[in-house]
Amino acid sequence: MEKRLSRRNSLIALAGLAAAAAGWRAEEAEAGPAAVASGAVSCVLTPEMTEGPYYLPDEAVRRNITEGRPGTPLALRLTVVSVASCKPIASAKVDVWHADASGIYSGVQGDTGTFMRGIQPTNAHGVALFDTVYPGWYTGRTVHIHVKVHLGGNVVHTGQLFFPDALTDAVYAKSPYSNRPSRDTRNAADSIFRNGGSRSMLRISRRGSGYVGAITLGVHRS
Ligand code: FE
């Protein structure tokens, strides 16, 4: 709480300077820190979580990251907003990476592939879209997707996205996931999920033979 207050105070102090700052959008200055401080706007800061050992920089810019690998189709709809104003952030670069259906990350541990990794820019509505498959599990972790948000050359968010356990159970009951042993870790037992994972849950809806996973990521612009 103390940290949040000091952040808020520094935002209030900055508010007067903000209008003059290059790159600060006019509408954000209007609805920004002062509005947040007054309670007129509230936006949820998406929790920061470890990037883990499998991040690789310079991933390909592409919407479909599967490279033809099997799995239950999953469309990701990731919306990036400023936590100060709740307004969408356009032209951010959203970077995702996750294990394939068999629980393998590309490009690490001797693998030379690039599957299940990619970057998409946000559009004018702050939305980045990916087409992938439901991730497989690996030892000691609940099912998750890693995400970074880059803005103007800076990383403004590093997090992980999670799925309802009941949905994972249903997906994993089918091929190719059902060819593997049962996963060893569910959300409640995952050390990373326990630190804010409930605020990083994808909202799931059905689409065709698969799903759409959507979430709004509230980030600081720097
Ligand atoms: Fe991971």
PDB file of C-alpha atoms and ligand atoms in Angstrom, residues 51-54 97-99 105 138 141 144-146 160, ligand 1:
ATOM      1  CA  GLU A  51       9.559 -14.213 -17.417  1.00  0.00           C
ATOM      2  CA  GLY A  52      10.963 -17.616 -16.548  1.00  0.00           C
ATOM      3  CA  PRO A  53      13.908 -19.339 -18.220  1.00  0.00           C
ATOM      4  CA  TYR A  54      12.530 -19.637 -21.754  1.00  0.00           C
ATOM      5  CA  TRP A  97       5.590 -17.545 -25.867  1.00  0.00           C
ATOM      6  CA  HIS A  98       4.372 -20.854 -24.497  1.00  0.00           C
ATOM      7  CA  ALA A  99       4.913 -24.598 -24.521  1.00  0.00           C
ATOM      8  CA  TYR A 105       9.368 -24.731 -25.629  1.00  0.00           C
ATOM      9  CA  TYR A 138       5.422 -29.098 -18.108  1.00  0.00           C
ATOM     10  CA  ARG A 141       3.841 -25.475 -13.519  1.00  0.00           C
ATOM     11  CA  HIS A 144       0.225 -20.696 -18.762  1.00  0.00           C
ATOM     12  CA  ILE A 145       1.271 -18.344 -21.544  1.00  0.00           C
ATOM     13  CA  HIS A 146       4.108 -15.871 -21.082  1.00  0.00           C
ATOM     14  CA  GLN A 160       1.851 -14.797 -17.410  1.00  0.00           C
TER      15      GLN A 160
HETATM   16 FE    FE B   1       6.638 -21.192 -18.892  1.00  0.00          FE
END
